XYZ file of C-alpha atoms in Angstrom:
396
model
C 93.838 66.719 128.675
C 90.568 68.239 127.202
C 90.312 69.042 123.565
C 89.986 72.660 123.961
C 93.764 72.286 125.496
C 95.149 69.607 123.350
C 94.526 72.103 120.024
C 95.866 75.136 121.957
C 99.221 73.629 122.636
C 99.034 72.085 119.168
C 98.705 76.319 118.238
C 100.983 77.355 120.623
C 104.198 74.894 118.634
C 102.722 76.186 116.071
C 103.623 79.535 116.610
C 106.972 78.709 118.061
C 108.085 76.252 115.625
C 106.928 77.917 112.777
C 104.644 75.300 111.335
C 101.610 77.707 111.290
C 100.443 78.602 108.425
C 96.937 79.843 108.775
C 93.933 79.405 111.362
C 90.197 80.440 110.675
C 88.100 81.249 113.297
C 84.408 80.225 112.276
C 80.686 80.313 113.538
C 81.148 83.205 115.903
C 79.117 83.037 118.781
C 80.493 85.586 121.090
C 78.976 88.935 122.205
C 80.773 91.401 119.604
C 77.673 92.489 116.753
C 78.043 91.054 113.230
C 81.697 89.625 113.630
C 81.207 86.380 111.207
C 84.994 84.709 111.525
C 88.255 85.530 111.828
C 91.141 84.815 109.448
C 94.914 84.792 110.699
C 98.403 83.971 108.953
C 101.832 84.692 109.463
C 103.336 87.892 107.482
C 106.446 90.024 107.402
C 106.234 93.597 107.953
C 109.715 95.568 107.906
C 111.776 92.037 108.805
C 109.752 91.081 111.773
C 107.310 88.225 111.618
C 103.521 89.272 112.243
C 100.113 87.386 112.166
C 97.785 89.439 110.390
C 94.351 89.234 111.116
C 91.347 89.595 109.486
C 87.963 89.751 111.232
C 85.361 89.447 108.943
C 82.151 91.452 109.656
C 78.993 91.359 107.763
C 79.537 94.710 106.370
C 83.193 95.016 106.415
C 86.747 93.647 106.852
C 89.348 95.183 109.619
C 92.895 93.812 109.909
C 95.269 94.082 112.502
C 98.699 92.950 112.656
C 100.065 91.312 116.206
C 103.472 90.281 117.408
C 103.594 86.673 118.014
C 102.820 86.550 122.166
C 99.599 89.059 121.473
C 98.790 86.875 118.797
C 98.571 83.941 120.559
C 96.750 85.567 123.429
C 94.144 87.172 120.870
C 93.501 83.163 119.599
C 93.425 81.876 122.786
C 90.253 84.639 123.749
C 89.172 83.850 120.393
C 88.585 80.020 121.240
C 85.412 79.383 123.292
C 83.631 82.307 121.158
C 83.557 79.622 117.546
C 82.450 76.710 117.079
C 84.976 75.550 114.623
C 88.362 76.699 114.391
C 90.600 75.018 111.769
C 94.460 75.405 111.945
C 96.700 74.574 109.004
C 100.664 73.216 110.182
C 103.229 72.683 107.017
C 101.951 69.034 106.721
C 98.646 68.415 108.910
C 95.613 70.052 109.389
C 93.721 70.225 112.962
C 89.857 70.946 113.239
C 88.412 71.555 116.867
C 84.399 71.380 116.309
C 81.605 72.096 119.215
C 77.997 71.530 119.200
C 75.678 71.315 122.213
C 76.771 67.254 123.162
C 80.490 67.242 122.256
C 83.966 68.635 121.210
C 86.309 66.774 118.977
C 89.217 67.273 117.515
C 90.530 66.058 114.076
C 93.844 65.716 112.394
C 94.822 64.980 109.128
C 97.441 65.275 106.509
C 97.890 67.779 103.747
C 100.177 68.404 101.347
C 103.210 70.773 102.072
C 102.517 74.094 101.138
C 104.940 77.482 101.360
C 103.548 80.248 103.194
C 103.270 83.311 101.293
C 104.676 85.837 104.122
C 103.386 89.001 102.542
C 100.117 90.960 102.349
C 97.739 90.037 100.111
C 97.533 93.764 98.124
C 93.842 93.606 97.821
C 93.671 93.427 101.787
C 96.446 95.198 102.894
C 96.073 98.454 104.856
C 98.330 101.415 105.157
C 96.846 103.423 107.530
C 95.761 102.012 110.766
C 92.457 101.617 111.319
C 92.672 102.409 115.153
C 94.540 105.815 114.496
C 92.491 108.526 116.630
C 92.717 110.833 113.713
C 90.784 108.879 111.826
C 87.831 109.304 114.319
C 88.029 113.032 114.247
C 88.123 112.959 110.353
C 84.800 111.083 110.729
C 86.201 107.939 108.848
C 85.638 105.793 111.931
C 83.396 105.600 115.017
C 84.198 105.491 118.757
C 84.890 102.076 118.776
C 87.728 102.369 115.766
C 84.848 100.653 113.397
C 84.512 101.750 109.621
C 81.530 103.911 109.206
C 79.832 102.887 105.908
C 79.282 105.496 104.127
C 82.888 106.488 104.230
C 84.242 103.253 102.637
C 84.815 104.529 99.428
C 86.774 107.302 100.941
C 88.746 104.625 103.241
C 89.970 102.758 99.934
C 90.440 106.038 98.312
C 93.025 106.788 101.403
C 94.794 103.435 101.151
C 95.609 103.535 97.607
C 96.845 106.760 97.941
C 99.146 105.795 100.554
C 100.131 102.723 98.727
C 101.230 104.645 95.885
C 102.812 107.406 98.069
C 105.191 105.090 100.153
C 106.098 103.121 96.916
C 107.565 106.074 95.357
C 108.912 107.625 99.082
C 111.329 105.059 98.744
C 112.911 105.912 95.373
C 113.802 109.800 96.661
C 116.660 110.530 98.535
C 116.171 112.861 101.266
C 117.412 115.879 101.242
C 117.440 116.876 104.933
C 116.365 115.413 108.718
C 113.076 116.434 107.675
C 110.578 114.865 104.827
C 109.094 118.755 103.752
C 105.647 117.600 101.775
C 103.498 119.930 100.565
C 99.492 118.952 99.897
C 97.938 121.937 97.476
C 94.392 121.699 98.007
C 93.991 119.588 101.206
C 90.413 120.111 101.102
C 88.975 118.224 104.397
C 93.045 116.622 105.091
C 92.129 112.995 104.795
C 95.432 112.866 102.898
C 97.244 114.998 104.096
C 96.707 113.236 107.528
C 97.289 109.924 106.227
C 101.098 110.886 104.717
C 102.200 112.377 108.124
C 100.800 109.350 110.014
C 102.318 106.654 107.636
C 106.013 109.057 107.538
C 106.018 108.932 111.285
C 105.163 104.707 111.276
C 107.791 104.258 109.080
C 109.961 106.262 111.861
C 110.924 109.115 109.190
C 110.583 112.759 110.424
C 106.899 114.478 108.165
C 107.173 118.545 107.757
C 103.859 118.624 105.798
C 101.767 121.956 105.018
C 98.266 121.695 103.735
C 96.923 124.259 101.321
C 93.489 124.978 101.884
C 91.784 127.967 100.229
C 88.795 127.537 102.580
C 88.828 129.157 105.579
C 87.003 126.812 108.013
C 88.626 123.487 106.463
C 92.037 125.273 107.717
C 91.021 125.534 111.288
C 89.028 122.137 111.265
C 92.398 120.064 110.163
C 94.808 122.498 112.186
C 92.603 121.704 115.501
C 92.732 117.803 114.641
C 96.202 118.243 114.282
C 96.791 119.856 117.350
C 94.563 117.277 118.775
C 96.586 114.324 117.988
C 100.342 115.819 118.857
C 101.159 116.262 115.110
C 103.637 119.076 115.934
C 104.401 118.711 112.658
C 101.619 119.210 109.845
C 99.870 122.652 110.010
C 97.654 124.295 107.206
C 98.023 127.226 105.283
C 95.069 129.323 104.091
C 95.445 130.022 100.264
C 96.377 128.490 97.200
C 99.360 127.736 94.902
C 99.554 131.441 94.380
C 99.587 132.513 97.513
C 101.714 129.885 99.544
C 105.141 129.732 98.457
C 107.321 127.412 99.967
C 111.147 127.880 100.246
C 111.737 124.512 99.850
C 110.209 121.274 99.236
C 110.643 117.598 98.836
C 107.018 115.994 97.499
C 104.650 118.133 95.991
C 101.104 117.283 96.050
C 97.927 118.751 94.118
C 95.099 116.259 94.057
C 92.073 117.601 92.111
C 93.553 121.043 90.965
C 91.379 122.652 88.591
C 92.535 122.985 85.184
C 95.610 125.350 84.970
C 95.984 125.035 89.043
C 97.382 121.934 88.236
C 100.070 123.343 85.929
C 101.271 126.138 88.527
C 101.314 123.045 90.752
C 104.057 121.253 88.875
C 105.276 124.627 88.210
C 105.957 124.961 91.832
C 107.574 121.552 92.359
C 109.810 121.522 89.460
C 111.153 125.092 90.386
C 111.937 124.017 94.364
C 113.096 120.576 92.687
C 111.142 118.820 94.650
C 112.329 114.920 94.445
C 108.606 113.717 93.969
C 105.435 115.232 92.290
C 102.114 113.629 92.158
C 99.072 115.254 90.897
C 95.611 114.181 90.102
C 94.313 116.731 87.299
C 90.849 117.779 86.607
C 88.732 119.998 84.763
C 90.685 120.065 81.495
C 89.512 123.838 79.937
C 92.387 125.221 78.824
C 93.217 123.388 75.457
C 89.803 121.750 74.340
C 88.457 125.289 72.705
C 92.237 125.717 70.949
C 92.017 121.870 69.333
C 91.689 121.789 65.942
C 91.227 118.368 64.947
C 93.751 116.581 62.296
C 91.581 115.481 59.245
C 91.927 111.564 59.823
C 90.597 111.950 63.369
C 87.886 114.475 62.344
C 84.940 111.648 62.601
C 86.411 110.517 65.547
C 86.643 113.606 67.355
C 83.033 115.047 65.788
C 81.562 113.622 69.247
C 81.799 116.271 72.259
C 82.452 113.432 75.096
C 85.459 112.547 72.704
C 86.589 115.858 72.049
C 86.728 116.399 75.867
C 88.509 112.556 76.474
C 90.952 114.210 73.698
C 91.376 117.219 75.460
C 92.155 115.877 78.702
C 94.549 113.063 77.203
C 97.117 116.324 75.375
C 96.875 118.214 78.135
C 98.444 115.608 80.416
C 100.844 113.719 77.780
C 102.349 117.293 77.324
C 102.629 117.848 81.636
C 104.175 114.589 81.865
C 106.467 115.187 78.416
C 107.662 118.377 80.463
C 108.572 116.384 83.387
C 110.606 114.155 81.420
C 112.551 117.010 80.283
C 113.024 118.937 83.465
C 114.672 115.365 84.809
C 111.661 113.596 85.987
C 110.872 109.772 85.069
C 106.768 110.276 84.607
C 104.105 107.626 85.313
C 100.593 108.714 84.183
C 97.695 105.602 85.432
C 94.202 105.059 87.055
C 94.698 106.270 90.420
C 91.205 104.549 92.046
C 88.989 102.415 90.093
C 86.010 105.046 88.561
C 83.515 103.593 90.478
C 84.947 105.633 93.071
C 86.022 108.900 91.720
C 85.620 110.134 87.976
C 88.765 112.294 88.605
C 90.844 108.776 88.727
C 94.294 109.629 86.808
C 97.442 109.557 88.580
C 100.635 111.758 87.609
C 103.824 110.565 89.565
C 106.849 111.932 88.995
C 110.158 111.152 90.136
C 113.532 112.882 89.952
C 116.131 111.424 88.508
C 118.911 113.927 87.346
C 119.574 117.171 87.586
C 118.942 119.775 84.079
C 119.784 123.060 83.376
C 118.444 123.011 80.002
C 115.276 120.643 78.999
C 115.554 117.960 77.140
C 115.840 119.414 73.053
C 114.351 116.279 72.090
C 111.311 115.590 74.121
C 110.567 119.414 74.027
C 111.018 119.061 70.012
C 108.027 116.174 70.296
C 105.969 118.612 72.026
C 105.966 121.057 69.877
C 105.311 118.613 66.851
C 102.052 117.448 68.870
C 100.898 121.394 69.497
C 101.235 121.719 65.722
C 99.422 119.034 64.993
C 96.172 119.949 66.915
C 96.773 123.442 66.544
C 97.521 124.494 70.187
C 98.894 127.758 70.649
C 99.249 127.881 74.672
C 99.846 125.107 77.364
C 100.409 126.836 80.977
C 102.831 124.500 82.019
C 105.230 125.037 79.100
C 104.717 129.105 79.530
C 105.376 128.707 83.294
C 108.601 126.952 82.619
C 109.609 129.671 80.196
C 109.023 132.183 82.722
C 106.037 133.132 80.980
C 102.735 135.248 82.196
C 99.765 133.310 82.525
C 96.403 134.755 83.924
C 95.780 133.818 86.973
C 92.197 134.816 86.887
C 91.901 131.286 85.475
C 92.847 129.776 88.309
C 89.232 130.949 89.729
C 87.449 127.519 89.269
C 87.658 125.160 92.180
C 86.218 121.720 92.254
């Protein structure tokens, strides 16, 4: 028996015994461009075993995920293209090596080690790569590859979904359907992403995007019809203008200023079960702050005045949505590198209220006194209050 076919039945236990534990797939010398090596281990995706791989390229990293047979089969093509593969078993580790003269093939003992059957967070994808959608969004080329300059967007996309299907799982749902709205879809790379992960994860996406540009409407709604998402359509206007009967996740990335605020409005009057927004352009409060004489030095300096103004503005949002019912996360969304509009508001619905919280909405009017803030949309909005929606102009 050659080498070559001594180490793939050594793999092929491997994979039936479960002894694998990892294989890497090194000094590529096969015909794809700028593949360097490939990375494999054994992982658990909804209580099925997988082997994830990695393929390392000089500019990027793509993963897949294969069930064991199409795993194997990938290795096996995988084999004559390196010149070293190295394959770790729960106590031994085998090296098969080429050069121009010879092949050998090595085995020695290592310590026992647990697998860790899990994606590594850092690597792990939620939307798959090879998705056709994410061709026609210009993400990817013809050939499913990453195109560079949209990496930052690609990460942007992942986290999102990682924080989306995290908190999908703490809502009950209220019908067949998951009804999402996305204020603001702007080009749809979201709003994409959350019907495509729903339907993975074999739940049943209603999602509108709200898109005050004309042309971005018909761009996503032809993709859309594209791709068989009978599903997700888009809706020319704005939080003003589109008023949903009903919803159960409520979405406004990047509304400007008091946008944001009708928003919430909007969710917390449909009682939708989750809200996440990503504010920006704080203007409302920053010209009514009057700053408390112990912080006066502090806040003397415009960039801090502005940091101040954008820090109220959201504590009181997510001190309303504690007292309409909601537990309230507020955190770095993206790392600023990417985006400078980076902060997060998640909200969750946990009971039911007639009446908000006396307490919480006692605490918020303490910290209005304090800096001397007359008006806060969300609060008037939740009163039943009139605010001008000429503000609402600004769009970012």
């Amino acid at each position: 028996m050659s080498h070559y076919h001594e180490f793939l039945a050594i793999l092929t236990q491997s994979l039936t015994s479960q002894t694998f534990q990892r294989i890497i797939f090194s000094q590529y010398q096969g015909e794809e461009a700028e593949l360097e090596k490939i990375t494999c281990r054994p992982i658990m995706l909804q209580d099925q075993l997988k082997i994830s791989f990695v393929y390392r390229y000089k500019t990027q990293d793509i993963t897949k995920n294969y069930a064991i047979d199409d795993a194997l089969s990938e290795m096996q093509s995988r084999l004559e293209d390196c010149k070293q593969i190295n394959l770790w078993l729960s106590s031994e580790e085998v090296q098969l090596k080429r050069n121009k003269k010879r092949t050998t093939l090595t085995t020695q003992k290592v310590k026992t080690m647990q697998v860790e059957q899990t994606h590594n967070r850092e690597k792990q994808r939620y939307v798959d790569q090879q998705q056709p959608f994410l061709q026609d969004l210009g993400i990817t080329d013809q050939k499913a590859q990453l195109i560079p300059t949209m990496a930052r967007k690609w990460k942007q996309i992942n986290k999102f979904i990682e924080i989306f299907a995290s908190a999908v799982t703490q809502i009950p749902q209220k019908s067949e359907q998951l009804h999402v709205v996305d204020f603001g879809s702007g080009k749809g790379y979201l709003t994409f992403a959350m019907y495509d992960y729903l339907q993975q994860q074999q739940l049943k996406p209603y999602i509108t995007g709200v898109e005050l540009r004309e042309n971005l409407v018909e761009f996503c709604q032809n993709i859309a019809q594209k791709n068989d998402f009978n599903s997700l359509e888009f809706f020319k206007g704005d939080v003003r203008t589109y008023q949903p009967q009903a919803l159960d996740v409520m979405v406004a990335l990047h509304a400007c200023d008091i946008a944001t605020d009708f928003a919430i409005h909007c969710g917390i009057r449909l009682d939708a079960s989750m809200i996440m927004c990503a504010p920006c352009c704080h203007k409302e409060l920053r010209p009514q702050l009057k700053s408390p004489e112990v912080l006066a030095p502090m806040l003397s300096y415009g960039i801090h005045q502005g940091q101040q103004a954008e820090m109220i503005t959201d504590t009181i949002r997510a001190m309303l949505l504690n007292a309409y019912g909601y537990e309230t996360k507020v955190f770095e969304f993206v790392a600023l590198e990417h985006t400078s509009k980076n902060k997060m508001i998640l909200a969750i619905k946990r009971k039911n209220v007639t009446v908000p919280d006396a307490k919480i909405m006692q605490q918020i009017k303490e910290l209005k006194a304090l800096y001397g803030i007359k008006t806060h949309s969300l609060e008037r909005l939740l009163l039943d209050e009139t605010v001008d929606n000429e503000k609402l102009g600004c769009r970012c």
